[in-house]
Amino acid sequence: MSAANGKIAPIHVEIAENLAPASSPAGFKMFNRILDWITNERLQLINITDRINEIVRKSGIRDGIVHLQSLHTTTAVFINEWQDALLHDVRAFLEDLVRRESYFRHNDPTYSDCERKNADSHLRGMIMGQTLCLQVRNSAVLLGTWQSIILAEFDGPRSRSMSIQVSGV
Amino acid sequence: MSAANGKIAPIHVEIAENLAPASSPAGFKMFNRILDWITNERLQLINITDRINEIVRKSGIRDGIVHLQSLHTTTAVFINEWQDALLHDVRAFLEDLVRRESYFRHNDPTYSDCERKNADSHLRGMIMGQTLCLQVRNSAVLLGTWQSIILAEFDGPRSRSMSIQVSGV
Amino acid sequence: MSAANGKIAPIHVEIAENLAPASSPAGFKMFNRILDWITNERLQLINITDRINEIVRKSGIRDGIVHLQSLHTTTAVFINEWQDALLHDVRAFLEDLVRRESYFRHNDPTYSDCERKNADSHLRGMIMGQTLCLQVRNSAVLLGTWQSIILAEFDGPRSRSMSIQVSGV
């Protein structure tokens, strides 16, 4: 049930958009990649820290910014500690903050043609945010000891894409 | 009542700060603009996607970052699907998350000289955030199929300004 | 009790990581610093605007981006007005949004080895976010009249570090 208990095997499909970093003579470089995941739960948390670090290493950029942007309104990307018990609490908190069984116009055929009944997913994605900007230092994502980068699926199972941009020197 | 029902006619006043992008010989460029809106509801949602894309096109920057920063604590900028029924749910959710009629010291003359009684607006702005960073790819803002950029007014009617910075190559 | 009532005396320890900005011939520059604070309350709000502006001035960067990243999951950084009465409301709102006394697995020895019982701190940090990206204009952080940069401690007293990166021209 938890994202950390081994049940989740997201498939990472990396699409090579740029084979070489777009570098400028003066040292400013930019590097773009799309990462894909297949999720298998409605509300699922995925630790994407290693995948992001892999892209940062490939970029050849030593110091700068890595920008993550999930391309789906019913997902989010954020930081927290990756611990089983806490991930359980995170799921419970988000499910309680926006109750799936509440009345939403987005789920009501009178007002909406959305058949997924996913208003709760939209509101969770909106409040947590679909973008994250982190520093790159010494060719790695800068993270505190307990900080992991978490992709949250709020309307799975789905195929999900995230665009990653590394820029700097 | 909804931001999508045609009642809202935000006035966009673009202030040309830099007539030419501040380009460097090596290709790193930066482009800044201020956009203004006149809002006409207390809690109002405005789809600003087209305006942001217009600025990105003008910047001449092909790949990079566009940073949006609303200059007001009682506003927010975030991503969600732009659908009437869902926008109704977004408004209801934010109004419920922070109840205007709750007791707040900020609204209490004993503690505060604020005459707007807008503590709820401050808390909504704080939790949703006043900045948003998005990728620029191929001279356009990178957005998923259902992602729109939304400016939220939480204490209108007011005149509101957003600073937009495009940087990259 | 409030962060603005003079009881808080955060100790700012600036670590000079780079004595000179890492500049490129073409003008793109990057400047990194770590700031430290000793907090003295469990939930404490600290106005860090002046310290961030000091770093921006030192960077020698006129226009660009300043990126703030707190290195701790049980902290947050965000924008709001710095007013005593409102800060009281902010604290009350965050304490109510995540009730410390609720049951959390992260605080339960059956599920977790965390002895700090700080699940509430994690959830508050997660929802408010540990990163903030702001524009730099004319060698200062761009902020609206009522916007202050606030570091929130959610599990103090502790020693806390923030990494600040200024980039631009």
Tab-separated table of C-alpha atoms in Angstrom, chain A residues 3 8 10 37-48 70 72-78 91 94-95 116 118 120-122 124-125 128 150-162:
chain	number	residue	atom	x	y	z
A	3	ALA	CA	5.144	3.555	-1.996
A	8	ILE	CA	5.644	-0.366	-6.780
A	10	PRO	CA	7.517	2.271	-11.875
A	37	TRP	CA	6.528	6.522	-15.274
A	38	ILE	CA	3.725	3.987	-15.316
A	39	THR	CA	1.878	4.289	-12.019
A	40	ASN	CA	-0.277	1.534	-10.579
A	41	GLU	CA	-2.243	3.020	-7.693
A	42	ARG	CA	-4.723	5.889	-7.540
A	43	LEU	CA	-2.665	7.783	-4.926
A	44	GLN	CA	0.931	6.723	-5.233
A	45	LEU	CA	4.202	8.234	-4.042
A	46	ILE	CA	7.384	7.588	-6.014
A	47	ASN	CA	10.911	8.452	-4.914
A	48	ILE	CA	12.501	9.996	-8.001
A	70	SER	CA	5.196	17.252	-14.150
A	72	HIS	CA	-0.212	16.532	-15.529
A	73	THR	CA	-2.623	18.509	-13.364
A	74	THR	CA	-3.473	15.474	-11.217
A	75	THR	CA	0.097	14.902	-10.032
A	76	ALA	CA	2.547	16.797	-7.847
A	77	VAL	CA	6.246	16.929	-7.079
A	78	PHE	CA	7.597	17.888	-3.664
A	91	ARG	CA	-1.223	9.753	2.004
A	94	LEU	CA	-3.733	14.394	1.528
A	95	GLU	CA	-6.790	12.132	1.442
A	116	ARG	CA	-12.813	10.286	-14.286
A	118	ASN	CA	-11.143	13.174	-10.243
A	120	ASP	CA	-10.021	15.474	-5.581
A	121	SER	CA	-6.971	14.621	-7.713
A	122	HIS	CA	-7.035	18.084	-9.282
A	124	ARG	CA	-4.476	17.734	-4.412
A	125	GLY	CA	-2.261	18.418	-7.416
A	128	MET	CA	1.008	20.505	-3.719
A	150	ILE	CA	8.754	12.688	-4.449
A	151	LEU	CA	6.451	12.419	-7.443
A	152	ALA	CA	2.841	12.027	-6.350
A	153	GLU	CA	0.292	10.324	-8.544
A	154	PHE	CA	-3.222	11.450	-7.569
A	155	ASP	CA	-5.275	9.793	-10.336
A	156	GLY	CA	-3.526	6.554	-11.294
A	157	PRO	CA	-2.930	4.127	-12.708
A	158	ARG	CA	-1.624	6.263	-15.568
A	159	SER	CA	1.369	6.922	-17.725
A	160	ARG	CA	3.044	10.122	-16.497
A	161	SER	CA	5.718	12.379	-17.926
A	162	MET	CA	8.002	14.889	-16.273
